[in-house]
Amino acid sequence: MRFLGLSLLSILLLAGCVKDRTFGKLTGLTGTAQVFSIEHKTWSPVGTESPIYTGDSIKTDKKSEAVITFSKGTITLSENTCVIISDTVVNGKRLIAVLNTKGEVLSNVKEQGTSYEVWTPTAVAHAGGTDFVVTFSPQPYTTNVRVLDGRVGV
């Protein structure tokens, strides 16, 4: 668990070192969502077509859903979900990591071979060319992974 936290911290710190931090954009929104920018250090309302950057945190409110589109697919955040986005290079390979700190994340990753992972405090799910859902509940501190299509390693 400690290693997972240190690894995530390293990736997020590296995210701030990239010149073009553009990850994708918000392409769908039902209800309301907010983004926490590492540059502005504050939560702000976010709307459709808003850019999402590496290092940003995105959270959805009650009865809300947000869709983030990026070069390799889409990430859908269900209501009351909070994630941090990381897109960096580790050991010469691109790694997209989504830290799910609360709620449900549906990932649709188009390209096989893409290093794409969803992290929670209790698990890491990695896949490429697949659809899967990762749900993290702080109470009772559990992670559930459902594979909709393809394969996922946990």
PDB file of C-alpha atoms in Angstrom:
ATOM      1  CA  MET A   1       0.000   0.000   0.000  1.00  0.00           C
ATOM      2  CA  ARG A   2       2.819   2.388   0.895  1.00  0.00           C
ATOM      3  CA  PHE A   3       4.567   1.633  -2.425  1.00  0.00           C
ATOM      4  CA  LEU A   4       1.345   2.379  -4.332  1.00  0.00           C
ATOM      5  CA  GLY A   5       1.037   5.779  -2.646  1.00  0.00           C
ATOM      6  CA  LEU A   6       4.688   6.674  -3.275  1.00  0.00           C
ATOM      7  CA  SER A   7       4.457   5.575  -6.916  1.00  0.00           C
ATOM      8  CA  LEU A   8       1.342   7.673  -7.472  1.00  0.00           C
ATOM      9  CA  LEU A   9       2.939  10.682  -5.809  1.00  0.00           C
ATOM     10  CA  SER A  10       5.973  10.324  -8.093  1.00  0.00           C
ATOM     11  CA  ILE A  11       3.795  10.172 -11.207  1.00  0.00           C
ATOM     12  CA  LEU A  12       1.759  13.207 -10.169  1.00  0.00           C
ATOM     13  CA  LEU A  13       4.904  15.199  -9.403  1.00  0.00           C
ATOM     14  CA  LEU A  14       6.312  14.292 -12.816  1.00  0.00           C
ATOM     15  CA  ALA A  15       3.055  15.424 -14.420  1.00  0.00           C
ATOM     16  CA  GLY A  16       3.892  19.009 -13.489  1.00  0.00           C
ATOM     17  CA  CYS A  17       7.201  18.777 -15.387  1.00  0.00           C
ATOM     18  CA  VAL A  18       5.609  18.213 -18.804  1.00  0.00           C
ATOM     19  CA  LYS A  19       5.415  21.311 -21.037  1.00  0.00           C
ATOM     20  CA  ASP A  20       2.095  20.546 -22.721  1.00  0.00           C
ATOM     21  CA  ARG A  21      -0.070  19.118 -19.977  1.00  0.00           C
ATOM     22  CA  THR A  22      -3.226  18.875 -22.101  1.00  0.00           C
ATOM     23  CA  PHE A  23      -4.805  15.471 -21.484  1.00  0.00           C
ATOM     24  CA  GLY A  24      -8.186  15.822 -23.153  1.00  0.00           C
ATOM     25  CA  LYS A  25     -11.464  17.670 -22.766  1.00  0.00           C
ATOM     26  CA  LEU A  26     -14.817  17.335 -21.106  1.00  0.00           C
ATOM     27  CA  THR A  27     -17.149  16.229 -23.894  1.00  0.00           C
ATOM     28  CA  GLY A  28     -20.237  15.341 -21.904  1.00  0.00           C
ATOM     29  CA  LEU A  29     -21.805  16.705 -18.748  1.00  0.00           C
ATOM     30  CA  THR A  30     -25.089  16.002 -17.026  1.00  0.00           C
ATOM     31  CA  GLY A  31     -25.558  18.003 -13.838  1.00  0.00           C
ATOM     32  CA  THR A  32     -22.484  19.715 -12.401  1.00  0.00           C
ATOM     33  CA  ALA A  33     -18.781  19.003 -12.051  1.00  0.00           C
ATOM     34  CA  GLN A  34     -15.727  20.841 -10.782  1.00  0.00           C
ATOM     35  CA  VAL A  35     -12.025  20.777 -11.605  1.00  0.00           C
ATOM     36  CA  PHE A  36      -9.095  21.433  -9.281  1.00  0.00           C
ATOM     37  CA  SER A  37      -6.165  22.810 -11.237  1.00  0.00           C
ATOM     38  CA  ILE A  38      -2.681  22.289  -9.794  1.00  0.00           C
ATOM     39  CA  GLU A  39      -1.794  25.730 -11.144  1.00  0.00           C
ATOM     40  CA  HIS A  40      -4.736  27.644  -9.641  1.00  0.00           C
ATOM     41  CA  LYS A  41      -5.059  25.466  -6.513  1.00  0.00           C
ATOM     42  CA  THR A  42      -8.817  25.937  -6.300  1.00  0.00           C
ATOM     43  CA  TRP A  43     -11.998  24.078  -7.301  1.00  0.00           C
ATOM     44  CA  SER A  44     -13.845  25.718 -10.218  1.00  0.00           C
ATOM     45  CA  PRO A  45     -17.024  24.775 -12.109  1.00  0.00           C
ATOM     46  CA  VAL A  46     -16.286  23.040 -15.402  1.00  0.00           C
ATOM     47  CA  GLY A  47     -18.405  22.845 -18.544  1.00  0.00           C
ATOM     48  CA  THR A  48     -18.541  20.879 -21.771  1.00  0.00           C
ATOM     49  CA  GLU A  49     -15.523  21.416 -24.052  1.00  0.00           C
ATOM     50  CA  SER A  50     -13.361  22.511 -21.104  1.00  0.00           C
ATOM     51  CA  PRO A  51      -9.764  21.296 -21.368  1.00  0.00           C
ATOM     52  CA  ILE A  52      -8.539  18.747 -18.842  1.00  0.00           C
ATOM     53  CA  TYR A  53      -4.846  18.773 -17.955  1.00  0.00           C
ATOM     54  CA  THR A  54      -2.487  16.221 -16.457  1.00  0.00           C
ATOM     55  CA  GLY A  55      -2.547  16.729 -12.702  1.00  0.00           C
ATOM     56  CA  ASP A  56      -6.127  18.025 -12.627  1.00  0.00           C
ATOM     57  CA  SER A  57      -8.678  16.603 -10.210  1.00  0.00           C
ATOM     58  CA  ILE A  58     -12.252  16.311 -11.473  1.00  0.00           C
ATOM     59  CA  LYS A  59     -15.275  15.641  -9.291  1.00  0.00           C
ATOM     60  CA  THR A  60     -18.934  15.184 -10.101  1.00  0.00           C
ATOM     61  CA  ASP A  61     -21.769  16.214  -7.844  1.00  0.00           C
ATOM     62  CA  LYS A  62     -24.903  14.319  -6.858  1.00  0.00           C
ATOM     63  CA  LYS A  63     -27.063  13.295  -9.871  1.00  0.00           C
ATOM     64  CA  SER A  64     -24.213  14.268 -12.237  1.00  0.00           C
ATOM     65  CA  GLU A  65     -22.056  12.517 -14.824  1.00  0.00           C
ATOM     66  CA  ALA A  66     -19.009  13.743 -16.757  1.00  0.00           C
ATOM     67  CA  VAL A  67     -17.300  12.307 -19.846  1.00  0.00           C
ATOM     68  CA  ILE A  68     -13.637  13.066 -20.549  1.00  0.00           C
ATOM     69  CA  THR A  69     -12.411  12.302 -24.072  1.00  0.00           C
ATOM     70  CA  PHE A  70      -8.684  11.809 -24.636  1.00  0.00           C
ATOM     71  CA  SER A  71      -6.519  10.427 -27.452  1.00  0.00           C
ATOM     72  CA  LYS A  72      -6.944   6.777 -26.403  1.00  0.00           C
ATOM     73  CA  GLY A  73     -10.644   6.720 -25.439  1.00  0.00           C
ATOM     74  CA  THR A  74     -13.092   8.051 -22.858  1.00  0.00           C
ATOM     75  CA  ILE A  75     -13.464   8.169 -19.095  1.00  0.00           C
ATOM     76  CA  THR A  76     -16.973   8.503 -17.637  1.00  0.00           C
ATOM     77  CA  LEU A  77     -17.359   9.672 -14.047  1.00  0.00           C
ATOM     78  CA  SER A  78     -20.612   8.712 -12.322  1.00  0.00           C
ATOM     79  CA  GLU A  79     -22.227  10.862  -9.645  1.00  0.00           C
ATOM     80  CA  ASN A  80     -20.215  11.722  -6.518  1.00  0.00           C
ATOM     81  CA  THR A  81     -16.941  10.606  -8.108  1.00  0.00           C
ATOM     82  CA  CYS A  82     -13.520  12.222  -7.771  1.00  0.00           C
ATOM     83  CA  VAL A  83     -10.415  11.403  -9.853  1.00  0.00           C
ATOM     84  CA  ILE A  84      -6.938  12.766 -10.489  1.00  0.00           C
ATOM     85  CA  ILE A  85      -5.554  12.512 -14.039  1.00  0.00           C
ATOM     86  CA  SER A  86      -1.930  11.609 -14.780  1.00  0.00           C
ATOM     87  CA  ASP A  87      -0.405  11.221 -18.244  1.00  0.00           C
ATOM     88  CA  THR A  88       3.350  10.809 -18.124  1.00  0.00           C
ATOM     89  CA  VAL A  89       6.298   8.730 -19.301  1.00  0.00           C
ATOM     90  CA  VAL A  90       7.719   6.023 -17.017  1.00  0.00           C
ATOM     91  CA  ASN A  91      10.810   4.046 -18.110  1.00  0.00           C
ATOM     92  CA  GLY A  92      10.387   5.337 -21.669  1.00  0.00           C
ATOM     93  CA  LYS A  93       6.729   4.284 -21.938  1.00  0.00           C
ATOM     94  CA  ARG A  94       3.611   6.420 -21.807  1.00  0.00           C
ATOM     95  CA  LEU A  95       1.472   5.760 -18.742  1.00  0.00           C
ATOM     96  CA  ILE A  96      -2.039   7.121 -18.290  1.00  0.00           C
ATOM     97  CA  ALA A  97      -3.138   6.721 -14.673  1.00  0.00           C
ATOM     98  CA  VAL A  98      -6.499   7.746 -13.250  1.00  0.00           C
ATOM     99  CA  LEU A  99      -6.564   7.862  -9.455  1.00  0.00           C
ATOM    100  CA  ASN A 100     -10.119   7.133  -8.352  1.00  0.00           C
ATOM    101  CA  THR A 101     -10.428   8.515  -4.817  1.00  0.00           C
ATOM    102  CA  LYS A 102     -14.196   8.108  -4.623  1.00  0.00           C
ATOM    103  CA  GLY A 103     -17.018   6.794  -6.799  1.00  0.00           C
ATOM    104  CA  GLU A 104     -17.334   4.971 -10.115  1.00  0.00           C
ATOM    105  CA  VAL A 105     -15.197   5.346 -13.252  1.00  0.00           C
ATOM    106  CA  LEU A 106     -16.080   3.717 -16.591  1.00  0.00           C
ATOM    107  CA  SER A 107     -13.050   3.482 -18.878  1.00  0.00           C
ATOM    108  CA  ASN A 108     -13.239   2.852 -22.613  1.00  0.00           C
ATOM    109  CA  VAL A 109      -9.688   2.454 -23.911  1.00  0.00           C
ATOM    110  CA  LYS A 110      -9.608   1.958 -27.679  1.00  0.00           C
ATOM    111  CA  GLU A 111      -6.035   1.015 -28.302  1.00  0.00           C
ATOM    112  CA  GLN A 112      -4.526  -2.248 -27.122  1.00  0.00           C
ATOM    113  CA  GLY A 113      -1.035  -1.856 -25.788  1.00  0.00           C
ATOM    114  CA  THR A 114      -1.800   1.516 -24.223  1.00  0.00           C
ATOM    115  CA  SER A 115      -0.536   1.684 -20.640  1.00  0.00           C
ATOM    116  CA  TYR A 116      -3.753   2.753 -18.968  1.00  0.00           C
ATOM    117  CA  GLU A 117      -4.484   2.179 -15.295  1.00  0.00           C
ATOM    118  CA  VAL A 118      -7.156   3.109 -12.790  1.00  0.00           C
ATOM    119  CA  TRP A 119      -5.753   3.330  -9.276  1.00  0.00           C
ATOM    120  CA  THR A 120      -7.652   3.292  -6.003  1.00  0.00           C
ATOM    121  CA  PRO A 121      -6.163   3.244  -2.505  1.00  0.00           C
ATOM    122  CA  THR A 122      -6.680  -0.551  -2.440  1.00  0.00           C
ATOM    123  CA  ALA A 123      -6.082  -1.748  -6.038  1.00  0.00           C
ATOM    124  CA  VAL A 124      -4.730  -1.009  -9.508  1.00  0.00           C
ATOM    125  CA  ALA A 125      -6.624  -2.115 -12.635  1.00  0.00           C
ATOM    126  CA  HIS A 126      -4.711  -1.984 -15.920  1.00  0.00           C
ATOM    127  CA  ALA A 127      -5.959  -2.549 -19.426  1.00  0.00           C
ATOM    128  CA  GLY A 128      -5.802  -1.547 -23.062  1.00  0.00           C
ATOM    129  CA  GLY A 129      -8.424  -2.002 -25.756  1.00  0.00           C
ATOM    130  CA  THR A 130     -11.196  -2.689 -23.279  1.00  0.00           C
ATOM    131  CA  ASP A 131     -14.194  -1.326 -21.373  1.00  0.00           C
ATOM    132  CA  PHE A 132     -14.230  -1.647 -17.606  1.00  0.00           C
ATOM    133  CA  VAL A 133     -15.655  -0.039 -14.484  1.00  0.00           C
ATOM    134  CA  VAL A 134     -13.719   0.627 -11.269  1.00  0.00           C
ATOM    135  CA  THR A 135     -15.696   1.631  -8.179  1.00  0.00           C
ATOM    136  CA  PHE A 136     -14.045   2.751  -4.948  1.00  0.00           C
ATOM    137  CA  SER A 137     -15.953   3.230  -1.727  1.00  0.00           C
ATOM    138  CA  PRO A 138     -14.143   4.923   1.176  1.00  0.00           C
ATOM    139  CA  GLN A 139     -16.606   3.202   3.531  1.00  0.00           C
ATOM    140  CA  PRO A 140     -15.928   0.221   3.861  1.00  0.00           C
ATOM    141  CA  TYR A 141     -12.711   0.954   1.907  1.00  0.00           C
ATOM    142  CA  THR A 142     -13.309  -1.414  -1.005  1.00  0.00           C
ATOM    143  CA  THR A 143     -12.591  -1.522  -4.732  1.00  0.00           C
ATOM    144  CA  ASN A 144     -14.776  -3.374  -7.259  1.00  0.00           C
ATOM    145  CA  VAL A 145     -13.742  -3.982 -10.878  1.00  0.00           C
ATOM    146  CA  ARG A 146     -16.229  -5.042 -13.589  1.00  0.00           C
ATOM    147  CA  VAL A 147     -15.039  -5.951 -17.064  1.00  0.00           C
ATOM    148  CA  LEU A 148     -17.560  -5.066 -19.785  1.00  0.00           C
ATOM    149  CA  ASP A 149     -15.406  -6.057 -22.771  1.00  0.00           C
ATOM    150  CA  GLY A 150     -11.818  -7.295 -23.105  1.00  0.00           C
ATOM    151  CA  ARG A 151      -9.396  -8.111 -20.296  1.00  0.00           C
ATOM    152  CA  VAL A 152      -8.321  -6.261 -17.161  1.00  0.00           C
ATOM    153  CA  GLY A 153      -5.503  -7.142 -14.760  1.00  0.00           C
ATOM    154  CA  VAL A 154      -5.963  -6.245 -11.098  1.00  0.00           C
TER     155      VAL A 154
END
